[in-house]
mmCIF file of C-alpha atoms in Angstrom:
data_model
loop_
_atom_site.group_PDB
_atom_site.id
_atom_site.type_symbol
_atom_site.label_atom_id
_atom_site.label_comp_id
_atom_site.label_asym_id
_atom_site.label_seq_id
_atom_site.Cartn_x
_atom_site.Cartn_y
_atom_site.Cartn_z
ATOM 1 C CA ASP A 1 -47.889 -5.176 -14.358
ATOM 2 C CA THR A 2 -45.117 -2.910 -13.494
ATOM 3 C CA GLY A 3 -42.657 -3.798 -16.586
ATOM 4 C CA VAL A 4 -39.155 -4.368 -16.473
ATOM 5 C CA SER A 5 -37.100 -2.101 -13.944
ATOM 6 C CA GLN A 6 -33.422 -1.445 -13.797
ATOM 7 C CA ASP A 7 -31.234 -0.219 -11.096
ATOM 8 C CA PRO A 8 -29.546 2.384 -11.012
ATOM 9 C CA ARG A 9 -30.542 4.292 -14.090
ATOM 10 C CA HIS A 10 -27.311 6.287 -14.281
ATOM 11 C CA LYS A 11 -24.032 5.095 -12.916
ATOM 12 C CA ILE A 12 -20.441 7.125 -13.327
ATOM 13 C CA THR A 13 -17.508 5.373 -11.978
ATOM 14 C CA LYS A 14 -13.657 5.757 -12.259
ATOM 15 C CA ARG A 15 -11.780 3.184 -14.253
ATOM 16 C CA GLY A 16 -10.576 0.469 -12.316
ATOM 17 C CA GLN A 17 -13.559 0.423 -9.869
ATOM 18 C CA ASN A 18 -16.317 -2.402 -9.788
ATOM 19 C CA VAL A 19 -20.096 -1.783 -10.718
ATOM 20 C CA THR A 20 -22.993 -3.813 -10.119
ATOM 21 C CA PHE A 21 -26.461 -3.560 -12.050
ATOM 22 C CA ARG A 22 -29.936 -5.086 -11.268
ATOM 23 C CA CYS A 23 -32.660 -5.937 -13.337
ATOM 24 C CA ASP A 24 -36.034 -7.073 -12.113
ATOM 25 C CA PRO A 25 -37.936 -8.820 -14.864
ATOM 26 C CA ILE A 26 -41.695 -9.086 -15.403
ATOM 27 C CA SER A 27 -42.928 -11.235 -12.717
ATOM 28 C CA GLU A 28 -43.977 -14.203 -14.686
ATOM 29 C CA HIS A 29 -41.247 -14.221 -17.182
ATOM 30 C CA ASN A 30 -38.802 -17.046 -17.038
ATOM 31 C CA ARG A 31 -36.370 -15.719 -19.910
ATOM 32 C CA LEU A 32 -34.057 -13.131 -18.983
ATOM 33 C CA TYR A 33 -31.591 -11.297 -21.233
ATOM 34 C CA TRP A 34 -28.655 -8.612 -21.165
ATOM 35 C CA TYR A 35 -27.609 -6.633 -23.821
ATOM 36 C CA ARG A 36 -25.249 -3.408 -24.336
ATOM 37 C CA GLN A 37 -25.851 -0.584 -26.532
ATOM 38 C CA THR A 38 -23.426 2.145 -27.485
ATOM 39 C CA LEU A 39 -24.211 5.309 -29.227
ATOM 40 C CA GLY A 40 -25.575 4.917 -32.810
ATOM 41 C CA GLN A 41 -25.585 1.159 -32.629
ATOM 42 C CA GLY A 42 -28.310 -1.283 -31.866
ATOM 43 C CA PRO A 43 -28.329 -3.291 -28.529
ATOM 44 C CA GLU A 44 -25.672 -6.298 -28.582
ATOM 45 C CA PHE A 45 -26.591 -9.448 -26.804
ATOM 46 C CA LEU A 46 -24.517 -10.484 -23.816
ATOM 47 C CA THR A 47 -26.083 -12.941 -21.960
ATOM 48 C CA TYR A 48 -29.210 -15.207 -21.463
ATOM 49 C CA PHE A 49 -30.900 -16.855 -18.589
ATOM 50 C CA GLN A 50 -33.780 -19.463 -18.205
ATOM 51 C CA ASN A 51 -34.955 -19.370 -14.771
ATOM 52 C CA GLU A 52 -31.642 -19.405 -12.544
ATOM 53 C CA ALA A 53 -29.633 -21.132 -15.280
ATOM 54 C CA GLN A 54 -27.233 -18.997 -17.627
ATOM 55 C CA LEU A 55 -27.460 -20.727 -20.849
ATOM 56 C CA GLU A 56 -25.444 -18.303 -23.182
ATOM 57 C CA LYS A 57 -22.912 -15.904 -23.076
ATOM 58 C CA SER A 58 -21.436 -13.637 -25.684
ATOM 59 C CA ARG A 59 -17.885 -13.595 -26.611
ATOM 60 C CA LEU A 60 -18.539 -9.819 -25.737
ATOM 61 C CA LEU A 61 -18.606 -10.746 -22.012
ATOM 62 C CA SER A 62 -14.777 -10.864 -20.996
ATOM 63 C CA ASP A 63 -13.773 -12.368 -17.702
ATOM 64 C CA ARG A 64 -14.417 -9.161 -16.196
ATOM 65 C CA PHE A 65 -18.199 -9.407 -16.609
ATOM 66 C CA SER A 66 -20.411 -11.715 -14.416
ATOM 67 C CA ALA A 67 -24.053 -12.294 -14.600
ATOM 68 C CA GLU A 68 -26.528 -14.223 -11.982
ATOM 69 C CA ARG A 69 -29.868 -14.727 -11.544
ATOM 70 C CA PRO A 70 -29.887 -16.826 -8.364
ATOM 71 C CA LYS A 71 -33.807 -17.500 -7.531
ATOM 72 C CA GLY A 72 -34.866 -17.089 -10.958
ATOM 73 C CA SER A 73 -36.399 -13.890 -10.505
ATOM 74 C CA PHE A 74 -34.024 -10.705 -10.598
ATOM 75 C CA SER A 75 -30.649 -10.554 -11.999
ATOM 76 C CA THR A 76 -27.356 -8.923 -11.499
ATOM 77 C CA LEU A 77 -24.607 -7.797 -14.094
ATOM 78 C CA GLU A 78 -21.175 -7.060 -12.330
ATOM 79 C CA ILE A 79 -18.392 -5.327 -14.193
ATOM 80 C CA GLN A 80 -14.767 -5.509 -12.344
ATOM 81 C CA ARG A 81 -12.154 -3.269 -13.193
ATOM 82 C CA THR A 82 -14.154 -0.979 -15.387
ATOM 83 C CA GLU A 83 -12.440 0.215 -18.429
ATOM 84 C CA GLN A 84 -13.719 3.291 -20.404
ATOM 85 C CA GLY A 85 -14.619 1.088 -23.355
ATOM 86 C CA ASP A 86 -17.447 -0.307 -20.878
ATOM 87 C CA SER A 87 -19.327 2.866 -21.001
ATOM 88 C CA ALA A 88 -22.599 2.077 -22.545
ATOM 89 C CA MET A 89 -26.252 1.544 -22.108
ATOM 90 C CA TYR A 90 -26.811 -1.853 -20.432
ATOM 91 C CA LEU A 91 -30.134 -3.194 -21.130
ATOM 92 C CA CYS A 92 -32.247 -6.071 -19.645
ATOM 93 C CA ALA A 93 -35.190 -7.857 -21.193
ATOM 94 C CA SER A 94 -37.284 -10.626 -20.172
ATOM 95 C CA SER A 95 -39.886 -12.897 -21.900
ATOM 96 C CA TYR A 96 -42.072 -15.907 -21.046
ATOM 97 C CA SER A 97 -41.386 -19.161 -22.934
ATOM 98 C CA GLY A 98 -44.893 -20.121 -22.934
ATOM 99 C CA GLY A 99 -45.917 -16.758 -24.856
ATOM 100 C CA GLY A 100 -44.859 -14.950 -27.827
ATOM 101 C CA ASP A 101 -41.308 -14.245 -28.683
ATOM 102 C CA GLU A 102 -41.043 -10.507 -28.093
ATOM 103 C CA GLN A 103 -38.980 -9.366 -25.540
ATOM 104 C CA PHE A 104 -39.651 -6.519 -23.022
ATOM 105 C CA PHE A 105 -36.995 -4.195 -22.306
ATOM 106 C CA GLY A 106 -36.161 -2.214 -18.991
ATOM 107 C CA PRO A 107 -35.161 1.518 -19.304
ATOM 108 C CA GLY A 108 -31.360 0.702 -18.982
ATOM 109 C CA THR A 109 -28.593 1.494 -16.952
ATOM 110 C CA ARG A 110 -26.069 4.176 -18.576
ATOM 111 C CA LEU A 111 -22.750 3.356 -17.397
ATOM 112 C CA THR A 112 -19.943 6.507 -17.924
ATOM 113 C CA VAL A 113 -16.360 5.223 -16.949
ATOM 114 C CA LEU A 114 -14.058 8.211 -16.268
ATOM 115 C CA SER B 1 -21.435 -14.028 -39.265
ATOM 116 C CA GLN B 2 -25.082 -12.815 -39.364
ATOM 117 C CA LYS B 3 -25.181 -9.295 -40.250
ATOM 118 C CA ILE B 4 -28.289 -7.052 -40.206
ATOM 119 C CA GLU B 5 -28.167 -3.763 -42.065
ATOM 120 C CA GLN B 6 -30.753 -0.934 -41.885
ATOM 121 C CA ASN B 7 -30.519 2.561 -43.453
ATOM 122 C CA SER B 8 -27.770 4.371 -41.400
ATOM 123 C CA GLU B 9 -29.063 7.760 -42.816
ATOM 124 C CA ALA B 10 -32.143 9.491 -41.068
ATOM 125 C CA LEU B 11 -35.414 9.523 -42.699
ATOM 126 C CA ASN B 12 -37.120 12.852 -42.990
ATOM 127 C CA ILE B 13 -40.867 12.838 -43.922
ATOM 128 C CA GLN B 14 -43.832 15.187 -43.819
ATOM 129 C CA GLU B 15 -46.587 14.304 -41.333
ATOM 130 C CA GLY B 16 -49.063 12.311 -43.324
ATOM 131 C CA LYS B 17 -46.837 10.552 -45.673
ATOM 132 C CA THR B 18 -45.617 7.013 -45.425
ATOM 133 C CA ALA B 19 -42.324 6.034 -43.970
ATOM 134 C CA THR B 20 -40.509 3.167 -45.348
ATOM 135 C CA LEU B 21 -37.749 1.521 -43.621
ATOM 136 C CA THR B 22 -35.679 -1.142 -44.827
ATOM 137 C CA CYS B 23 -33.845 -4.073 -43.294
ATOM 138 C CA ASN B 24 -31.597 -6.491 -44.767
ATOM 139 C CA TYR B 25 -29.805 -9.462 -43.422
ATOM 140 C CA THR B 26 -26.990 -11.729 -44.599
ATOM 141 C CA ASN B 27 -25.728 -15.034 -43.981
ATOM 142 C CA TYR B 28 -28.520 -16.830 -42.420
ATOM 143 C CA SER B 29 -32.219 -17.549 -42.633
ATOM 144 C CA PRO B 30 -34.096 -16.415 -39.360
ATOM 145 C CA ALA B 31 -37.490 -18.056 -38.673
ATOM 146 C CA TYR B 32 -38.645 -14.529 -37.897
ATOM 147 C CA LEU B 33 -37.911 -11.015 -37.576
ATOM 148 C CA GLN B 34 -39.035 -8.440 -35.139
ATOM 149 C CA TRP B 35 -39.194 -4.730 -35.149
ATOM 150 C CA TYR B 36 -38.850 -2.456 -32.084
ATOM 151 C CA ARG B 37 -39.177 1.573 -31.496
ATOM 152 C CA GLN B 38 -36.589 3.039 -29.342
ATOM 153 C CA ASP B 39 -37.056 6.636 -27.982
ATOM 154 C CA PRO B 40 -33.936 8.797 -27.016
ATOM 155 C CA GLY B 41 -32.628 7.299 -23.509
ATOM 156 C CA ARG B 42 -35.162 4.570 -23.268
ATOM 157 C CA GLY B 43 -35.073 0.570 -23.814
ATOM 158 C CA PRO B 44 -36.481 -0.637 -26.909
ATOM 159 C CA VAL B 45 -40.532 -1.430 -27.341
ATOM 160 C CA PHE B 46 -41.688 -4.379 -29.117
ATOM 161 C CA LEU B 47 -43.738 -3.494 -32.346
ATOM 162 C CA LEU B 48 -44.404 -6.503 -34.487
ATOM 163 C CA LEU B 49 -43.105 -9.880 -35.181
ATOM 164 C CA ILE B 50 -43.567 -11.680 -38.824
ATOM 165 C CA ARG B 51 -42.772 -15.158 -39.412
ATOM 166 C CA GLU B 52 -41.031 -16.658 -42.405
ATOM 167 C CA ASN B 53 -44.179 -18.113 -43.715
ATOM 168 C CA GLU B 54 -46.183 -14.858 -43.295
ATOM 169 C CA LYS B 55 -45.482 -12.225 -46.515
ATOM 170 C CA GLU B 56 -47.251 -9.400 -44.411
ATOM 171 C CA LYS B 57 -48.329 -8.346 -40.883
ATOM 172 C CA ARG B 58 -50.312 -5.333 -40.141
ATOM 173 C CA LYS B 59 -51.263 -3.635 -36.694
ATOM 174 C CA GLU B 60 -52.826 -0.176 -36.868
ATOM 175 C CA ARG B 61 -50.825 2.016 -39.002
ATOM 176 C CA LEU B 62 -47.968 -0.250 -39.097
ATOM 177 C CA LYS B 63 -47.244 -2.790 -41.689
ATOM 178 C CA VAL B 64 -44.346 -5.127 -41.944
ATOM 179 C CA THR B 65 -43.179 -7.316 -45.109
ATOM 180 C CA PHE B 66 -40.812 -10.221 -44.863
ATOM 181 C CA ASP B 67 -39.206 -11.543 -48.330
ATOM 182 C CA THR B 68 -36.904 -14.612 -47.438
ATOM 183 C CA THR B 69 -35.736 -14.696 -51.261
ATOM 184 C CA LEU B 70 -34.439 -10.998 -51.159
ATOM 185 C CA LYS B 71 -33.581 -11.374 -47.516
ATOM 186 C CA GLN B 72 -35.389 -8.385 -46.498
ATOM 187 C CA SER B 73 -38.160 -7.037 -44.399
ATOM 188 C CA LEU B 74 -39.688 -3.688 -44.992
ATOM 189 C CA PHE B 75 -41.512 -1.683 -42.187
ATOM 190 C CA HIS B 76 -44.009 0.831 -43.147
ATOM 191 C CA ILE B 77 -45.745 3.787 -40.988
ATOM 192 C CA THR B 78 -48.652 4.966 -42.929
ATOM 193 C CA ALA B 79 -50.328 8.581 -42.235
ATOM 194 C CA SER B 80 -47.298 9.402 -40.252
ATOM 195 C CA GLN B 81 -47.599 11.586 -37.228
ATOM 196 C CA PRO B 82 -44.656 13.891 -35.463
ATOM 197 C CA ALA B 83 -45.003 11.342 -32.439
ATOM 198 C CA ASP B 84 -43.712 8.372 -34.680
ATOM 199 C CA SER B 85 -40.231 10.134 -34.679
ATOM 200 C CA ALA B 86 -37.987 7.720 -33.083
ATOM 201 C CA THR B 87 -35.402 5.101 -34.034
ATOM 202 C CA TYR B 88 -36.622 1.790 -35.600
ATOM 203 C CA LEU B 89 -34.628 -1.306 -34.958
ATOM 204 C CA CYS B 90 -34.956 -4.382 -36.824
ATOM 205 C CA ALA B 91 -34.082 -7.509 -35.028
ATOM 206 C CA PRO B 92 -34.162 -11.352 -36.064
ATOM 207 C CA PRO B 93 -33.122 -13.857 -33.625
ATOM 208 C CA GLY B 94 -29.428 -15.084 -33.775
ATOM 209 C CA SER B 95 -28.455 -18.656 -34.309
ATOM 210 C CA GLY B 96 -28.166 -21.164 -31.672
ATOM 211 C CA GLY B 97 -31.672 -21.129 -30.249
ATOM 212 C CA TYR B 98 -32.636 -19.293 -26.909
ATOM 213 C CA ASN B 99 -34.121 -16.489 -29.054
ATOM 214 C CA LYS B 100 -31.470 -13.910 -28.361
ATOM 215 C CA LEU B 101 -32.017 -10.872 -30.912
ATOM 216 C CA ILE B 102 -29.441 -9.471 -33.103
ATOM 217 C CA PHE B 103 -30.096 -6.010 -33.442
ATOM 218 C CA GLY B 104 -29.512 -3.589 -36.508
ATOM 219 C CA ALA B 105 -28.073 -0.382 -35.897
ATOM 220 C CA GLY B 106 -31.480 1.083 -36.430
ATOM 221 C CA THR B 107 -33.159 3.801 -38.634
ATOM 222 C CA ARG B 108 -34.018 7.289 -37.024
ATOM 223 C CA LEU B 109 -37.215 8.595 -38.279
ATOM 224 C CA ALA B 110 -38.075 12.406 -38.088
ATOM 225 C CA VAL B 111 -41.727 13.174 -38.828
ATOM 226 C CA HIS B 112 -42.021 16.978 -39.531
ATOM 227 C CA PRO B 113 -45.365 18.746 -39.260
#
């Protein structure tokens, strides 16, 4: 069990550019979550997948954000036309619906928009 | 809207003492509540889950209580060690199912030798 992995760990981009992050959950986990965390705050929920279906999206997720989980395994989060306010840590978590309710988090992707 | 409040000020204690962290929630009644530990630059790590029908849960030096009347959970670390220094996050599930978590801002704990 290698845990949840995220790539890249750090991303610096210029305002207006598009960025894409990847999350590989624990292999048997069918639930996958994306959260965003800014300095001094707790993580905020962005979106949830059960297998390949995106079942919930937060109102925080503007039209510039899109997430996919095409085969029910890894997931990608894309931000188009990045803004400085998008600078944050993007966290992915996974869990198994047949197990407990705890979520297993990846190390996060730190995004800096210049 | 659902609101989770944790002590925003850092908690500084001496090694060996018991640390007590508070989590208050308003505007709903979660069926359970989780506590996570987060070290700088890393993702949260699950510690304990307590359900509404449980008053207390223990794991090694950790203890969590859940008072649904007061809408409060307390998180205790006994015999604290410098390695316990981290930010501790309270996280009940949000409404609407799917077990998404609503996190508090966290309380930073510093244990001094």
